[in-house]
Coordinates of N, CA and C and ligand atoms in Angstrom, one line a residue:
X16 N 4.3 -6.1 -24.6 CA 5.0 -4.9 -24.1 C 6.3 -4.7 -24.8
X17 N 6.6 -3.5 -25.2 CA 7.9 -3.3 -25.8 C 9.0 -3.3 -24.8
X18 N 10.2 -3.5 -25.3 CA 11.4 -3.5 -24.5 C 11.6 -2.2 -23.7
X19 N 11.0 -1.1 -24.4 CA 11.3 0.2 -23.8 C 10.2 0.6 -22.8
X20 N 9.2 -0.1 -22.7 CA 8.1 0.2 -21.8 C 8.6 0.0 -20.3
X21 N 8.2 0.9 -19.5 CA 8.6 0.6 -18.1 C 7.7 -0.5 -17.5
X22 N 8.3 -1.4 -16.7 CA 7.5 -2.5 -16.1 C 6.3 -1.9 -15.3
X23 N 6.5 -0.8 -14.7 CA 5.5 -0.3 -13.8 C 4.2 0.3 -14.6
X24 N 4.4 0.4 -15.9 CA 3.2 0.7 -16.7 C 3.0 2.2 -17.0
X25 N 3.9 3.1 -16.5 CA 3.6 4.5 -16.6 C 4.2 5.2 -17.8
X26 N 5.0 4.5 -18.6 CA 5.6 5.1 -19.7 C 6.8 4.4 -20.2
X27 N 7.8 5.1 -20.7 CA 9.0 4.5 -21.2 C 10.0 4.4 -20.1
X28 N 10.6 3.2 -20.0 CA 11.5 2.9 -18.9 C 12.5 4.0 -18.7
X29 N 13.2 4.5 -19.7 CA 14.3 5.5 -19.5 C 13.8 6.8 -19.0
X30 N 12.5 7.1 -19.1 CA 11.9 8.3 -18.6 C 11.2 8.1 -17.3
X31 N 11.0 6.8 -16.9 CA 10.1 6.5 -15.8 C 11.0 6.0 -14.6
X32 N 11.2 4.7 -14.5 CA 11.9 4.2 -13.3 C 13.4 4.1 -13.5
X33 N 13.9 4.1 -14.7 CA 15.4 4.0 -14.9 C 16.2 5.1 -14.2
X34 N 15.8 6.4 -14.2 CA 16.6 7.4 -13.5 C 16.6 7.1 -12.0
X35 N 15.6 6.5 -11.5 CA 15.6 6.1 -10.0 C 16.5 5.0 -9.8
X36 N 16.5 4.0 -10.7 CA 17.3 2.8 -10.5 C 18.8 3.2 -10.7
X37 N 19.1 4.2 -11.5 CA 20.4 4.6 -11.7 C 20.9 5.6 -10.7
X38 N 20.0 6.0 -9.8 CA 20.4 6.9 -8.7 C 20.5 8.4 -9.2
X39 N 20.0 8.6 -10.4 CA 20.0 10.0 -10.9 C 18.9 10.9 -10.3
X40 N 17.9 10.3 -9.8 CA 16.8 11.1 -9.1 C 16.2 10.2 -8.0
X41 N 15.4 10.8 -7.2 CA 14.8 10.1 -6.1 C 13.3 10.1 -6.2
X42 N 12.7 9.1 -5.6 CA 11.2 9.1 -5.6 C 10.6 10.3 -4.9
X43 N 9.7 10.9 -5.6 CA 9.0 12.1 -5.0 C 7.8 11.7 -4.1
X44 N 7.4 10.5 -4.2 CA 6.2 10.0 -3.4 C 6.4 8.6 -3.1
X45 N 5.6 8.1 -2.1 CA 5.6 6.7 -1.7 C 5.2 5.9 -2.9
X46 N 4.2 6.4 -3.7 CA 3.7 5.6 -4.8 C 4.9 5.5 -5.9
X47 N 5.6 6.5 -6.1 CA 6.7 6.4 -7.1 C 7.8 5.4 -6.6
X48 N 8.0 5.4 -5.3 CA 9.0 4.5 -4.8 C 8.5 3.1 -5.0
X49 N 7.2 2.9 -4.7 CA 6.6 1.5 -4.8 C 6.7 1.1 -6.3
X50 N 6.4 2.0 -7.2 CA 6.4 1.6 -8.6 C 7.9 1.2 -9.0
X51 N 8.8 2.0 -8.6 CA 10.2 1.8 -9.0 C 10.7 0.5 -8.4
X52 N 10.2 0.1 -7.2 CA 10.6 -1.2 -6.6 C 10.0 -2.4 -7.4
X53 N 8.8 -2.2 -7.8 CA 8.2 -3.2 -8.7 C 9.0 -3.4 -10.0
X54 N 9.3 -2.3 -10.6 CA 10.2 -2.3 -11.8 C 11.5 -3.0 -11.5
X55 N 12.1 -2.7 -10.3 CA 13.4 -3.3 -10.0 C 13.2 -4.8 -9.9
X56 N 12.1 -5.3 -9.3 CA 11.9 -6.7 -9.3 C 11.9 -7.3 -10.8
X57 N 11.2 -6.6 -11.6 CA 11.0 -7.0 -13.0 C 12.4 -7.0 -13.7
X58 N 13.2 -6.1 -13.3 CA 14.6 -5.9 -14.0 C 15.7 -6.7 -13.2
X59 N 15.3 -7.4 -12.1 CA 16.2 -8.2 -11.3 C 17.2 -7.2 -10.7
X60 N 16.9 -6.0 -10.4 CA 17.8 -5.1 -9.8 C 17.6 -5.1 -8.3
X61 N 18.2 -6.1 -7.7 CA 18.0 -6.3 -6.2 C 18.8 -5.3 -5.3
X62 N 19.8 -4.7 -5.9 CA 20.5 -3.7 -5.1 C 19.6 -2.5 -4.8
X63 N 18.7 -2.2 -5.8 CA 17.7 -1.1 -5.6 C 16.7 -1.5 -4.5
X64 N 16.3 -2.8 -4.5 CA 15.4 -3.3 -3.5 C 16.0 -3.1 -2.1
X65 N 17.3 -3.4 -2.0 CA 18.1 -3.3 -0.8 C 18.1 -1.8 -0.3
X66 N 18.6 -0.9 -1.2 CA 18.8 0.4 -0.8 C 17.6 1.3 -0.6
X67 N 16.4 0.8 -1.0 CA 15.2 1.5 -0.8 C 14.3 0.9 0.3
X68 N 15.0 0.0 1.1 CA 14.3 -0.6 2.3 C 14.9 0.3 3.5
X69 N 14.0 0.4 4.5 CA 14.4 1.2 5.7 C 15.8 0.9 6.1
X70 N 16.6 1.9 6.4 CA 18.1 1.8 6.6 C 18.3 0.7 7.7
X71 N 17.6 0.7 8.8 CA 17.8 -0.2 9.9 C 17.3 -1.6 9.6
X72 N 16.7 -1.9 8.4 CA 16.3 -3.2 8.1 C 17.1 -3.9 7.0
X73 N 18.0 -3.1 6.4 CA 18.7 -3.6 5.3 C 19.6 -4.8 5.6
X74 N 20.2 -4.8 6.8 CA 21.1 -5.9 7.1 C 20.3 -7.2 7.4
X75 N 19.0 -7.0 7.7 CA 18.1 -8.2 8.0 C 17.4 -8.8 6.8
X76 N 17.6 -8.2 5.6 CA 17.0 -8.7 4.4 C 17.6 -10.0 4.0
X77 N 16.8 -10.9 3.5 CA 17.3 -12.2 3.0 C 17.5 -12.0 1.5
X78 N 18.7 -11.5 1.1 CA 18.9 -11.2 -0.3 C 18.8 -12.4 -1.3
X79 N 19.2 -13.6 -0.8 CA 19.1 -14.7 -1.6 C 17.6 -15.0 -2.0
X80 N 16.7 -14.9 -1.0 CA 15.3 -15.1 -1.2 C 14.7 -14.0 -2.2
X81 N 15.2 -12.8 -2.0 CA 14.8 -11.7 -2.9 C 15.2 -11.9 -4.3
X82 N 16.4 -12.3 -4.5 CA 16.9 -12.6 -5.9 C 16.0 -13.7 -6.5
X83 N 15.8 -14.7 -5.7 CA 15.0 -15.9 -6.1 C 13.6 -15.5 -6.5
X84 N 13.0 -14.7 -5.7 CA 11.6 -14.2 -5.9 C 11.5 -13.4 -7.2
X85 N 12.5 -12.5 -7.4 CA 12.5 -11.6 -8.6 C 12.7 -12.5 -9.8
X86 N 13.6 -13.5 -9.8 CA 14.0 -14.2 -11.0 C 13.0 -15.3 -11.3
X87 N 12.4 -15.9 -10.3 CA 11.5 -17.1 -10.6 C 10.2 -16.7 -11.1
X88 N 9.8 -15.4 -11.1 CA 8.5 -15.0 -11.7 C 8.7 -14.1 -12.9
X89 N 7.7 -14.1 -13.7 CA 7.6 -13.2 -14.8 C 6.7 -12.1 -14.4
X90 N 7.2 -10.8 -14.4 CA 6.4 -9.7 -13.8 C 5.6 -9.1 -14.9
X91 N 4.3 -9.2 -14.8 CA 3.4 -8.9 -16.0 C 2.8 -7.5 -15.9
X92 N 2.4 -7.1 -14.7 CA 1.7 -5.8 -14.7 C 1.5 -5.3 -13.2
X93 N 1.6 -4.0 -13.1 CA 1.4 -3.4 -11.8 C 0.1 -2.6 -11.8
X94 N -0.7 -2.8 -10.8 CA -1.9 -2.0 -10.6 C -1.9 -1.4 -9.3
X95 N -1.8 0.0 -9.3 CA -1.9 0.7 -8.0 C -3.3 0.9 -7.6
X96 N -3.8 0.4 -6.6 CA -5.2 0.5 -6.2 C -5.5 1.8 -5.5
X97 N -4.7 2.2 -4.5 CA -4.8 3.5 -4.0 C -3.5 3.8 -3.2
X98 N -3.2 5.1 -3.2 CA -2.0 5.6 -2.4 C -2.5 6.7 -1.4
X99 N -2.0 6.6 -0.2 CA -2.2 7.6 0.8 C -0.8 8.1 1.2
X100 N -0.5 9.3 0.7 CA 0.9 9.8 0.8 C 1.2 10.3 2.2
X101 N 0.1 10.5 3.0 CA 0.3 11.2 4.3 C -0.6 10.5 5.4
X102 N -0.2 9.4 5.9 CA -0.9 8.8 7.0 C -0.6 9.6 8.2
X103 N 0.7 10.1 8.3 CA 1.1 11.1 9.3 C 2.3 11.8 8.6
X104 N 3.0 12.6 9.5 CA 4.0 13.5 8.9 C 5.0 12.8 8.0
X105 N 5.4 11.6 8.4 CA 6.5 11.0 7.6 C 6.2 9.5 7.1
X106 N 4.9 9.2 7.1 CA 4.5 7.8 6.6 C 3.5 7.9 5.5
X107 N 3.6 7.0 4.6 CA 2.6 6.8 3.5 C 2.3 5.3 3.3
X108 N 1.2 5.1 2.6 CA 0.9 3.7 2.3 C 0.4 3.6 0.9
X109 N 0.7 2.4 0.2 CA 0.2 2.2 -1.1 C -0.4 0.8 -1.2
X110 N -1.6 0.7 -1.7 CA -2.2 -0.6 -1.9 C -2.0 -0.9 -3.4
X111 N -1.6 -2.1 -3.7 CA -1.3 -2.5 -5.1 C -1.6 -3.9 -5.4
X112 N -1.7 -4.2 -6.6 CA -1.7 -5.6 -7.1 C -0.6 -5.8 -8.1
X113 N 0.3 -6.8 -7.8 CA 1.3 -7.1 -8.7 C 0.9 -8.4 -9.4
X114 N 0.8 -8.3 -10.7 CA 0.4 -9.5 -11.5 C 1.7 -10.1 -12.1
X115 N 1.8 -11.4 -11.8 CA 3.0 -12.1 -12.3 C 2.6 -13.5 -12.7
X116 N 3.6 -14.2 -13.3 CA 3.4 -15.6 -13.7 C 4.5 -16.4 -13.1
X117 N 4.1 -17.4 -12.3 CA 5.1 -18.1 -11.5 C 5.7 -19.3 -12.3
X118 N 5.4 -19.4 -13.6 CA 5.9 -20.5 -14.4 C 4.9 -21.6 -14.6
X119 N 3.9 -21.6 -13.7 CA 2.8 -22.5 -13.8 C 1.5 -21.8 -14.2
X120 N 1.3 -20.7 -13.4 CA 0.0 -20.0 -13.6 C 0.2 -18.5 -13.3
X121 N -0.8 -17.7 -13.7 CA -0.8 -16.3 -13.4 C -1.2 -16.1 -12.0
X122 N -0.6 -15.2 -11.3 CA -0.8 -14.9 -9.9 C -1.0 -13.4 -9.7
X123 N -1.7 -13.1 -8.6 CA -1.8 -11.7 -8.2 C -1.3 -11.6 -6.7
X124 N -0.4 -10.7 -6.5 CA 0.1 -10.4 -5.2 C -0.5 -9.1 -4.8
X125 N -1.5 -9.2 -3.8 CA -2.2 -8.0 -3.4 C -1.7 -7.6 -2.0
X126 N -1.2 -6.3 -1.9 CA -0.5 -5.9 -0.7 C -0.8 -4.4 -0.4
X127 N -0.8 -4.1 0.9 CA -0.7 -2.7 1.3 C 0.7 -2.5 1.9
X128 N 1.5 -1.7 1.3 CA 2.8 -1.5 1.7 C 2.9 -0.1 2.4
X129 N 3.8 -0.1 3.4 CA 4.0 1.2 4.2 C 5.4 1.7 3.9
X130 N 5.5 3.0 3.9 CA 6.7 3.7 3.5 C 7.0 4.8 4.5
X131 N 8.3 5.1 4.7 CA 8.6 6.2 5.6 C 9.6 7.1 4.9
X132 N 9.4 8.4 5.2 CA 10.2 9.4 4.6 C 11.3 9.8 5.6
X133 N 12.5 9.8 5.3 CA 13.6 10.1 6.1 C 14.6 11.0 5.4
X134 N 14.9 12.1 5.8 CA 15.8 13.0 5.1 C 15.5 13.2 3.7
X135 N 14.2 13.5 3.4 CA 13.7 13.8 2.1 C 13.7 12.5 1.1
X136 N 13.9 11.4 1.7 CA 13.9 10.2 0.8 C 12.9 9.2 1.4
X137 N 12.2 8.5 0.4 CA 11.2 7.5 0.8 C 11.9 6.1 0.9
X138 N 11.5 5.3 1.9 CA 12.0 4.0 2.1 C 10.8 3.0 2.4
X139 N 10.9 1.8 1.9 CA 9.9 0.8 2.2 C 10.1 0.2 3.6
X140 N 9.0 0.0 4.3 CA 9.1 -0.6 5.6 C 8.7 -2.1 5.4
X141 N 9.6 -3.0 5.6 CA 9.4 -4.4 5.3 C 8.8 -5.1 6.5
X142 N 7.6 -5.6 6.4 CA 6.9 -6.2 7.6 C 7.4 -7.7 7.8
X143 N 8.2 -8.2 6.9 CA 8.6 -9.6 6.9 C 10.0 -9.9 7.5
X144 N 10.7 -8.9 7.8 CA 12.1 -9.2 8.3 C 12.1 -9.8 9.6
X145 N 13.1 -10.7 9.8 CA 13.2 -11.5 11.0 C 14.1 -10.8 12.0
X146 N 13.6 -9.8 12.6 CA 14.4 -8.9 13.4 C 13.8 -8.6 14.7
X147 N 14.5 -8.6 15.8 CA 14.0 -8.3 17.1 C 14.3 -6.9 17.4
X148 N 13.2 -6.1 17.5 CA 13.4 -4.7 17.9 C 12.5 -4.4 19.0
X149 N 13.0 -3.8 20.1 CA 12.1 -3.5 21.2 C 11.6 -2.1 21.0
X150 N 10.4 -1.8 21.6 CA 9.7 -0.6 21.5 C 10.6 0.6 21.9
X151 N 11.5 0.4 22.8 CA 12.3 1.5 23.3 C 13.6 1.8 22.4
X152 N 13.9 0.9 21.5 CA 15.0 1.1 20.7 C 14.8 2.3 19.7
X153 N 15.9 2.8 19.1 CA 15.7 3.8 18.1 C 15.1 3.2 16.9
X154 N 14.3 4.0 16.2 CA 13.5 3.5 15.1 C 14.4 3.0 13.9
X155 N 13.9 2.0 13.2 CA 14.6 1.4 12.0 C 14.7 2.4 10.9
X156 N 14.0 3.5 10.9 CA 14.0 4.4 9.7 C 15.1 5.4 9.8
X157 N 15.7 5.5 11.1 CA 16.8 6.5 11.2 C 16.3 7.8 11.8
X158 N 15.0 7.9 12.1 CA 14.5 9.2 12.6 C 15.0 9.7 13.9
X159 N 15.6 8.7 14.7 CA 16.1 9.1 16.0 C 15.0 9.0 17.1
X160 N 13.7 8.8 16.6 CA 12.6 8.6 17.6 C 12.7 7.2 18.1
X161 N 11.9 6.9 19.2 CA 11.8 5.6 19.6 C 11.0 4.8 18.6
X162 N 11.3 3.5 18.4 CA 10.6 2.7 17.5 C 9.1 2.8 17.7
X163 N 8.7 2.7 19.0 CA 7.3 2.7 19.4 C 6.6 3.9 18.8
X164 N 7.2 5.1 18.9 CA 6.6 6.3 18.5 C 6.7 6.6 17.0
X165 N 7.3 5.7 16.3 CA 7.6 6.0 14.9 C 7.0 4.9 13.9
X166 N 7.9 3.9 13.6 CA 7.4 3.0 12.6 C 6.8 1.7 13.1
X167 N 6.8 1.5 14.4 CA 6.4 0.2 15.0 C 5.0 -0.3 14.5
X168 N 4.1 0.7 14.3 CA 2.7 0.3 13.9 C 2.6 -0.1 12.5
X169 N 3.7 0.1 11.7 CA 3.6 -0.2 10.3 C 4.4 -1.4 9.8
X170 N 5.1 -2.1 10.8 CA 5.8 -3.3 10.4 C 5.4 -4.5 11.1
Ligands
LIG25 ZN1 8.2 3.0 -14.1
LIG26 ZN1 10.6 5.3 12.0

């Protein structure tokens, strides 16, 4: 892979995920956000991982673990299996396989990620955060709805 190729595999980095990483443009779809997050892992751009996670989850992220995960693996290839941009009005999901090398052997991380759209921006819903949210609290995505009626089913 050339230095100029985007880690997500769609083209040249400066035309693909770089404008998103630099904040010059925003992801137009859940899939595009997913791709740009994969590329951010490959580029060790953990600030981008942070700011593209649901607003109410950002403070609960274990940034040390994220930096570690990004740096301890070599990110080889992204394979988007399928994307569903509209599970409902403001949620989408993307099934993907991230191919990486952990230093000992090649690995595949197969995941179905969920995303929420809030104020025209897509955010990742992290199912792994160690956070106590009750069903009656306001949702982590910022929608103003109760958690139960919004993102609860996706995290
Ligand atoms: Zn890309
Ligand atoms: Zn929500």
